[in-house]
Structures are given as structure tokens and as C-alpha cells.
Amino acid sequence: MTDSTNKKRILVAIDCIIFGFDGEHLKILLIKRGFAPEQDKWSLMGGFIDADEGMDEAANKILLQLTGLDGVYLEQLHAFGRPDRDPMERVVSVAYFALIDIHKYETQLSDQYHAEWFLINEMPKLIFDHDEMVEIAKQKIRYKAALHPLLFELLPRKFTIPQLQSLYEGVYNTKIDNRNFIRKLTSTGLLIKLEEKDKSNSKKGAFYFKLDKKKYKAKFQAFLNFIPNPENLIS
């Protein structure tokens, strides 16, 4: 180990990337930066780690302070440490991400920092390297969603095929052929069709389904059949 006596100190920050699904659209939560540089520009929720706290603790604290969101499961994503990423000083940022049901947390959202949800494909340009953070987080979620019932946690206990299709189109940023999607989805045997219908959008209505979690754990590979471009999940 080299001597650290004359080394310049480096600050460590946390940035939180919060994706949400509102039943129809995939969105991202952003705030306006309240101080220079880049004041009043859109940003992820970020802050510095105190000397007496761990990274997970700091991530939850920062998210709570800036948005009011509490009890969100945050997963560590990646460390970003280019020397020029912050024009003021040397800062290494550890990014965390989460994917939540917007309706579950909407009453917690604080007005203090004016956090706003944006459609994922219509988000404004972000400060520093935050756009890069978001892109890496999206790639991570696409990969995880193909191997685990991650996205089903954003849906109600019973859901329609159009809701599920909308969610996957948002996450994978693609348009899925409706008939092909239904055919492949049905062939997996992972969904249980219910007798009830959702008639909020049409008189004919759409049948509700629920996920057979036992079969999903045993046959999750079947789900890759309708994931868009599964061979490119990490790219």
C-alpha cells in the first residue's frame, strides 16, 4: 500500500435513479439542481456521503430528503469517477437505481424539491454524466427483467395483457406486435387467465391475468421467448 499522506482528498457522492410505472407508461423521477454549477437544470437525486454512514444508508437518506420517498429498495449500480465529471472538485459518484410502482408511492412524494416524473423517452438533458448513469441503469433493468419476474412487481395483482405489453415496450424501448406478443405469452404457460374483465377502455373489455410465480421460478427461460432481442440484453 502506498503512502496517502500527500494525496488529494476525493469526495464520494450518491446519485439515485428512480424509474416508475404508472400502469401505462414508464417514467423517471428528476429534480432541478438547487445550486451552482448547473443550477436549475434537471438532475438525478444526489448528495454526499457523510463520514459516519455507509453507502446504502446514504442512498436511502438522500432519496428521502430530496423526494420524500421512503422504503424504496435501491440497488447499487456502478461507480462513476472521471476526473472531470464535476467541474468544481474531484467527486466519485456511486449510482443506485430502483424500479417502483408510481401509485404505491405517490402520496409520499414531497413538493419541497419539486421532483417530477418524466416519460422515459421525453426526459430533458441532465447535468454532468447523469445521462450516462440513466443509460447504464436501463441496460441493467432490461437484463434483470428478462431473468426475474421484476416487472410484474410493478403491476397490480391482476393485470391485462395491454398493461403488460405497455410495460415491456417502455422498458425495452420498442414496439411489440400485439398478436405475436399474446401468442408467445400464452405459450409460456406462466400466466393464469381470470374470469374477470377490465372494461374501463372498451365494452368488450380485456381479461385479467395473474402470474403463476411457482411456474415462473421453474421455467423463467420460457419468458425469453418474447423479450425483444434477448441476445442483445447487455448491449
PDB file of N, CA and C in Angstrom, residues 90-156:
ATOM      1  N   ARG A  90     -12.999  17.164  -7.312  1.00  0.00           N
ATOM      2  CA  ARG A  90     -12.903  15.734  -7.652  1.00  0.00           C
ATOM      3  C   ARG A  90     -13.961  14.964  -6.870  1.00  0.00           C
ATOM      4  N   VAL A  91     -14.911  14.390  -7.606  1.00  0.00           N
ATOM      5  CA  VAL A  91     -16.018  13.680  -6.979  1.00  0.00           C
ATOM      6  C   VAL A  91     -16.230  12.332  -7.662  1.00  0.00           C
ATOM      7  N   VAL A  92     -16.276  11.286  -6.885  1.00  0.00           N
ATOM      8  CA  VAL A  92     -16.657   9.968  -7.372  1.00  0.00           C
ATOM      9  C   VAL A  92     -18.100   9.726  -6.933  1.00  0.00           C
ATOM     10  N   SER A  93     -18.952   9.341  -7.878  1.00  0.00           N
ATOM     11  CA  SER A  93     -20.358   9.103  -7.549  1.00  0.00           C
ATOM     12  C   SER A  93     -20.696   7.626  -7.692  1.00  0.00           C
ATOM     13  N   VAL A  94     -21.361   7.094  -6.690  1.00  0.00           N
ATOM     14  CA  VAL A  94     -21.872   5.724  -6.728  1.00  0.00           C
ATOM     15  C   VAL A  94     -23.368   5.805  -7.026  1.00  0.00           C
ATOM     16  N   ALA A  95     -23.781   5.249  -8.154  1.00  0.00           N
ATOM     17  CA  ALA A  95     -25.181   5.343  -8.568  1.00  0.00           C
ATOM     18  C   ALA A  95     -25.986   4.156  -8.049  1.00  0.00           C
ATOM     19  N   TYR A  96     -27.203   4.451  -7.622  1.00  0.00           N
ATOM     20  CA  TYR A  96     -28.169   3.441  -7.209  1.00  0.00           C
ATOM     21  C   TYR A  96     -29.394   3.563  -8.112  1.00  0.00           C
ATOM     22  N   PHE A  97     -30.132   2.453  -8.281  1.00  0.00           N
ATOM     23  CA  PHE A  97     -31.334   2.539  -9.099  1.00  0.00           C
ATOM     24  C   PHE A  97     -32.472   1.760  -8.445  1.00  0.00           C
ATOM     25  N   ALA A  98     -33.683   2.131  -8.839  1.00  0.00           N
ATOM     26  CA  ALA A  98     -34.876   1.437  -8.362  1.00  0.00           C
ATOM     27  C   ALA A  98     -35.938   1.499  -9.443  1.00  0.00           C
ATOM     28  N   LEU A  99     -36.834   0.537  -9.420  1.00  0.00           N
ATOM     29  CA  LEU A  99     -37.976   0.500 -10.332  1.00  0.00           C
ATOM     30  C   LEU A  99     -39.206   0.306  -9.466  1.00  0.00           C
ATOM     31  N   ILE A 100     -40.107   1.291  -9.448  1.00  0.00           N
ATOM     32  CA  ILE A 100     -41.217   1.268  -8.490  1.00  0.00           C
ATOM     33  C   ILE A 100     -42.576   1.438  -9.168  1.00  0.00           C
ATOM     34  N   ASP A 101     -43.603   1.059  -8.446  1.00  0.00           N
ATOM     35  CA  ASP A 101     -44.989   1.326  -8.836  1.00  0.00           C
ATOM     36  C   ASP A 101     -45.292   2.760  -8.393  1.00  0.00           C
ATOM     37  N   ILE A 102     -45.490   3.664  -9.340  1.00  0.00           N
ATOM     38  CA  ILE A 102     -45.697   5.075  -9.017  1.00  0.00           C
ATOM     39  C   ILE A 102     -46.887   5.264  -8.080  1.00  0.00           C
ATOM     40  N   HIS A 103     -47.956   4.537  -8.317  1.00  0.00           N
ATOM     41  CA  HIS A 103     -49.160   4.717  -7.497  1.00  0.00           C
ATOM     42  C   HIS A 103     -48.920   4.313  -6.046  1.00  0.00           C
ATOM     43  N   LYS A 104     -48.033   3.354  -5.827  1.00  0.00           N
ATOM     44  CA  LYS A 104     -47.743   2.891  -4.468  1.00  0.00           C
ATOM     45  C   LYS A 104     -47.070   3.968  -3.636  1.00  0.00           C
ATOM     46  N   TYR A 105     -46.299   4.837  -4.295  1.00  0.00           N
ATOM     47  CA  TYR A 105     -45.508   5.824  -3.563  1.00  0.00           C
ATOM     48  C   TYR A 105     -45.953   7.266  -3.791  1.00  0.00           C
ATOM     49  N   GLU A 106     -47.030   7.476  -4.552  1.00  0.00           N
ATOM     50  CA  GLU A 106     -47.372   8.846  -4.940  1.00  0.00           C
ATOM     51  C   GLU A 106     -47.734   9.743  -3.762  1.00  0.00           C
ATOM     52  N   THR A 107     -48.264   9.182  -2.678  1.00  0.00           N
ATOM     53  CA  THR A 107     -48.617  10.026  -1.529  1.00  0.00           C
ATOM     54  C   THR A 107     -47.384  10.454  -0.738  1.00  0.00           C
ATOM     55  N   GLN A 108     -46.247   9.766  -0.943  1.00  0.00           N
ATOM     56  CA  GLN A 108     -45.016  10.112  -0.227  1.00  0.00           C
ATOM     57  C   GLN A 108     -44.258  11.258  -0.888  1.00  0.00           C
ATOM     58  N   LEU A 109     -44.486  11.462  -2.170  1.00  0.00           N
ATOM     59  CA  LEU A 109     -43.666  12.407  -2.928  1.00  0.00           C
ATOM     60  C   LEU A 109     -43.815  13.823  -2.376  1.00  0.00           C
ATOM     61  N   SER A 110     -42.690  14.424  -2.009  1.00  0.00           N
ATOM     62  CA  SER A 110     -42.687  15.755  -1.405  1.00  0.00           C
ATOM     63  C   SER A 110     -42.643  16.849  -2.461  1.00  0.00           C
ATOM     64  N   ASP A 111     -43.291  17.979  -2.155  1.00  0.00           N
ATOM     65  CA  ASP A 111     -43.265  19.137  -3.052  1.00  0.00           C
ATOM     66  C   ASP A 111     -42.067  20.041  -2.799  1.00  0.00           C
ATOM     67  N   GLN A 112     -41.307  19.746  -1.757  1.00  0.00           N
ATOM     68  CA  GLN A 112     -40.238  20.653  -1.338  1.00  0.00           C
ATOM     69  C   GLN A 112     -39.201  20.898  -2.425  1.00  0.00           C
ATOM     70  N   TYR A 113     -38.803  19.847  -3.120  1.00  0.00           N
ATOM     71  CA  TYR A 113     -37.780  19.983  -4.160  1.00  0.00           C
ATOM     72  C   TYR A 113     -38.360  19.864  -5.565  1.00  0.00           C
ATOM     73  N   HIS A 114     -39.693  19.827  -5.650  1.00  0.00           N
ATOM     74  CA  HIS A 114     -40.390  19.809  -6.953  1.00  0.00           C
ATOM     75  C   HIS A 114     -39.938  18.649  -7.844  1.00  0.00           C
ATOM     76  N   ALA A 115     -39.809  17.473  -7.240  1.00  0.00           N
ATOM     77  CA  ALA A 115     -39.467  16.288  -8.035  1.00  0.00           C
ATOM     78  C   ALA A 115     -40.599  16.006  -9.015  1.00  0.00           C
ATOM     79  N   GLU A 116     -40.237  15.673 -10.250  1.00  0.00           N
ATOM     80  CA  GLU A 116     -41.246  15.447 -11.286  1.00  0.00           C
ATOM     81  C   GLU A 116     -40.970  14.150 -12.042  1.00  0.00           C
ATOM     82  N   TRP A 117     -42.062  13.490 -12.430  1.00  0.00           N
ATOM     83  CA  TRP A 117     -41.954  12.301 -13.275  1.00  0.00           C
ATOM     84  C   TRP A 117     -41.963  12.718 -14.748  1.00  0.00           C
ATOM     85  N   PHE A 118     -41.044  12.150 -15.521  1.00  0.00           N
ATOM     86  CA  PHE A 118     -40.978  12.386 -16.962  1.00  0.00           C
ATOM     87  C   PHE A 118     -41.096  11.055 -17.694  1.00  0.00           C
ATOM     88  N   LEU A 119     -41.795  11.056 -18.839  1.00  0.00           N
ATOM     89  CA  LEU A 119     -41.772   9.880 -19.699  1.00  0.00           C
ATOM     90  C   LEU A 119     -40.325   9.567 -20.047  1.00  0.00           C
ATOM     91  N   ILE A 120     -39.961   8.296 -19.989  1.00  0.00           N
ATOM     92  CA  ILE A 120     -38.556   7.922 -20.136  1.00  0.00           C
ATOM     93  C   ILE A 120     -37.964   8.388 -21.459  1.00  0.00           C
ATOM     94  N   ASN A 121     -38.781   8.451 -22.518  1.00  0.00           N
ATOM     95  CA  ASN A 121     -38.276   8.881 -23.820  1.00  0.00           C
ATOM     96  C   ASN A 121     -38.421  10.375 -24.063  1.00  0.00           C
ATOM     97  N   GLU A 122     -38.911  11.092 -23.055  1.00  0.00           N
ATOM     98  CA  GLU A 122     -39.064  12.542 -23.193  1.00  0.00           C
ATOM     99  C   GLU A 122     -38.357  13.300 -22.074  1.00  0.00           C
ATOM    100  N   MET A 123     -37.444  12.645 -21.387  1.00  0.00           N
ATOM    101  CA  MET A 123     -36.740  13.305 -20.288  1.00  0.00           C
ATOM    102  C   MET A 123     -35.786  14.371 -20.823  1.00  0.00           C
ATOM    103  N   PRO A 124     -35.598  15.458 -20.075  1.00  0.00           N
ATOM    104  CA  PRO A 124     -34.679  16.513 -20.521  1.00  0.00           C
ATOM    105  C   PRO A 124     -33.224  16.078 -20.368  1.00  0.00           C
ATOM    106  N   LYS A 125     -32.336  16.838 -20.955  1.00  0.00           N
ATOM    107  CA  LYS A 125     -30.913  16.562 -20.792  1.00  0.00           C
ATOM    108  C   LYS A 125     -30.538  16.809 -19.344  1.00  0.00           C
ATOM    109  N   LEU A 126     -29.699  15.929 -18.772  1.00  0.00           N
ATOM    110  CA  LEU A 126     -29.327  16.021 -17.369  1.00  0.00           C
ATOM    111  C   LEU A 126     -27.915  16.568 -17.185  1.00  0.00           C
ATOM    112  N   ILE A 127     -27.612  16.988 -15.974  1.00  0.00           N
ATOM    113  CA  ILE A 127     -26.306  17.580 -15.664  1.00  0.00           C
ATOM    114  C   ILE A 127     -25.204  16.514 -15.646  1.00  0.00           C
ATOM    115  N   PHE A 128     -23.971  16.991 -15.779  1.00  0.00           N
ATOM    116  CA  PHE A 128     -22.777  16.155 -15.650  1.00  0.00           C
ATOM    117  C   PHE A 128     -22.898  14.876 -16.487  1.00  0.00           C
ATOM    118  N   ASP A 129     -22.639  13.719 -15.838  1.00  0.00           N
ATOM    119  CA  ASP A 129     -22.729  12.437 -16.548  1.00  0.00           C
ATOM    120  C   ASP A 129     -23.985  11.657 -16.170  1.00  0.00           C
ATOM    121  N   HIS A 130     -25.029  12.373 -15.747  1.00  0.00           N
ATOM    122  CA  HIS A 130     -26.248  11.702 -15.300  1.00  0.00           C
ATOM    123  C   HIS A 130     -26.968  10.969 -16.430  1.00  0.00           C
ATOM    124  N   ASP A 131     -26.864  11.474 -17.666  1.00  0.00           N
ATOM    125  CA  ASP A 131     -27.468  10.768 -18.796  1.00  0.00           C
ATOM    126  C   ASP A 131     -26.819   9.395 -18.984  1.00  0.00           C
ATOM    127  N   GLU A 132     -25.522   9.338 -18.798  1.00  0.00           N
ATOM    128  CA  GLU A 132     -24.798   8.068 -18.906  1.00  0.00           C
ATOM    129  C   GLU A 132     -25.254   7.111 -17.805  1.00  0.00           C
ATOM    130  N   MET A 133     -25.457   7.634 -16.606  1.00  0.00           N
ATOM    131  CA  MET A 133     -25.938   6.807 -15.499  1.00  0.00           C
ATOM    132  C   MET A 133     -27.285   6.184 -15.842  1.00  0.00           C
ATOM    133  N   VAL A 134     -28.181   6.995 -16.400  1.00  0.00           N
ATOM    134  CA  VAL A 134     -29.524   6.517 -16.736  1.00  0.00           C
ATOM    135  C   VAL A 134     -29.449   5.413 -17.791  1.00  0.00           C
ATOM    136  N   GLU A 135     -28.604   5.579 -18.800  1.00  0.00           N
ATOM    137  CA  GLU A 135     -28.484   4.575 -19.847  1.00  0.00           C
ATOM    138  C   GLU A 135     -27.985   3.247 -19.298  1.00  0.00           C
ATOM    139  N   ILE A 136     -27.012   3.294 -18.410  1.00  0.00           N
ATOM    140  CA  ILE A 136     -26.488   2.060 -17.809  1.00  0.00           C
ATOM    141  C   ILE A 136     -27.543   1.409 -16.925  1.00  0.00           C
ATOM    142  N   ALA A 137     -28.333   2.223 -16.218  1.00  0.00           N
ATOM    143  CA  ALA A 137     -29.413   1.688 -15.382  1.00  0.00           C
ATOM    144  C   ALA A 137     -30.478   1.013 -16.234  1.00  0.00           C
ATOM    145  N   LYS A 138     -30.806   1.596 -17.387  1.00  0.00           N
ATOM    146  CA  LYS A 138     -31.796   0.988 -18.273  1.00  0.00           C
ATOM    147  C   LYS A 138     -31.315  -0.372 -18.785  1.00  0.00           C
ATOM    148  N   GLN A 139     -30.039  -0.456 -19.137  1.00  0.00           N
ATOM    149  CA  GLN A 139     -29.480  -1.727 -19.597  1.00  0.00           C
ATOM    150  C   GLN A 139     -29.556  -2.780 -18.497  1.00  0.00           C
ATOM    151  N   LYS A 140     -29.273  -2.366 -17.272  1.00  0.00           N
ATOM    152  CA  LYS A 140     -29.314  -3.290 -16.137  1.00  0.00           C
ATOM    153  C   LYS A 140     -30.732  -3.806 -15.906  1.00  0.00           C
ATOM    154  N   ILE A 141     -31.717  -2.928 -15.986  1.00  0.00           N
ATOM    155  CA  ILE A 141     -33.105  -3.331 -15.767  1.00  0.00           C
ATOM    156  C   ILE A 141     -33.586  -4.270 -16.874  1.00  0.00           C
ATOM    157  N   ARG A 142     -33.189  -4.006 -18.116  1.00  0.00           N
ATOM    158  CA  ARG A 142     -33.575  -4.889 -19.221  1.00  0.00           C
ATOM    159  C   ARG A 142     -33.034  -6.294 -19.000  1.00  0.00           C
ATOM    160  N   TYR A 143     -31.809  -6.370 -18.550  1.00  0.00           N
ATOM    161  CA  TYR A 143     -31.185  -7.672 -18.291  1.00  0.00           C
ATOM    162  C   TYR A 143     -31.881  -8.396 -17.144  1.00  0.00           C
ATOM    163  N   LYS A 144     -32.108  -7.679 -16.049  1.00  0.00           N
ATOM    164  CA  LYS A 144     -32.743  -8.284 -14.879  1.00  0.00           C
ATOM    165  C   LYS A 144     -34.186  -8.692 -15.172  1.00  0.00           C
ATOM    166  N   ALA A 145     -34.886  -7.878 -15.962  1.00  0.00           N
ATOM    167  CA  ALA A 145     -36.293  -8.159 -16.248  1.00  0.00           C
ATOM    168  C   ALA A 145     -36.463  -9.422 -17.077  1.00  0.00           C
ATOM    169  N   ALA A 146     -35.429  -9.790 -17.835  1.00  0.00           N
ATOM    170  CA  ALA A 146     -35.505 -10.991 -18.657  1.00  0.00           C
ATOM    171  C   ALA A 146     -35.319 -12.261 -17.830  1.00  0.00           C
ATOM    172  N   LEU A 147     -34.652 -12.140 -16.691  1.00  0.00           N
ATOM    173  CA  LEU A 147     -34.301 -13.316 -15.901  1.00  0.00           C
ATOM    174  C   LEU A 147     -35.097 -13.464 -14.611  1.00  0.00           C
ATOM    175  N   HIS A 148     -35.819 -12.425 -14.223  1.00  0.00           N
ATOM    176  CA  HIS A 148     -36.562 -12.446 -12.966  1.00  0.00           C
ATOM    177  C   HIS A 148     -37.933 -11.791 -13.186  1.00  0.00           C
ATOM    178  N   PRO A 149     -38.931 -12.119 -12.350  1.00  0.00           N
ATOM    179  CA  PRO A 149     -40.258 -11.501 -12.502  1.00  0.00           C
ATOM    180  C   PRO A 149     -40.276 -10.073 -11.979  1.00  0.00           C
ATOM    181  N   LEU A 150     -39.231  -9.330 -12.293  1.00  0.00           N
ATOM    182  CA  LEU A 150     -39.051  -7.970 -11.785  1.00  0.00           C
ATOM    183  C   LEU A 150     -40.191  -7.043 -12.185  1.00  0.00           C
ATOM    184  N   LEU A 151     -40.562  -7.044 -13.454  1.00  0.00           N
ATOM    185  CA  LEU A 151     -41.553  -6.089 -13.943  1.00  0.00           C
ATOM    186  C   LEU A 151     -42.953  -6.389 -13.423  1.00  0.00           C
ATOM    187  N   PHE A 152     -43.221  -7.642 -13.076  1.00  0.00           N
ATOM    188  CA  PHE A 152     -44.540  -7.980 -12.566  1.00  0.00           C
ATOM    189  C   PHE A 152     -44.812  -7.334 -11.209  1.00  0.00           C
ATOM    190  N   GLU A 153     -43.750  -6.962 -10.514  1.00  0.00           N
ATOM    191  CA  GLU A 153     -43.918  -6.302  -9.230  1.00  0.00           C
ATOM    192  C   GLU A 153     -44.466  -4.885  -9.395  1.00  0.00           C
ATOM    193  N   LEU A 154     -44.425  -4.356 -10.608  1.00  0.00           N
ATOM    194  CA  LEU A 154     -44.953  -3.022 -10.875  1.00  0.00           C
ATOM    195  C   LEU A 154     -46.423  -3.058 -11.254  1.00  0.00           C
ATOM    196  N   LEU A 155     -46.919  -4.242 -11.533  1.00  0.00           N
ATOM    197  CA  LEU A 155     -48.306  -4.388 -11.947  1.00  0.00           C
ATOM    198  C   LEU A 155     -49.186  -4.733 -10.747  1.00  0.00           C
ATOM    199  N   PRO A 156     -50.481  -4.447 -10.834  1.00  0.00           N
ATOM    200  CA  PRO A 156     -51.386  -4.893  -9.776  1.00  0.00           C
ATOM    201  C   PRO A 156     -51.443  -6.414  -9.744  1.00  0.00           C
TER     202      PRO A 156
END
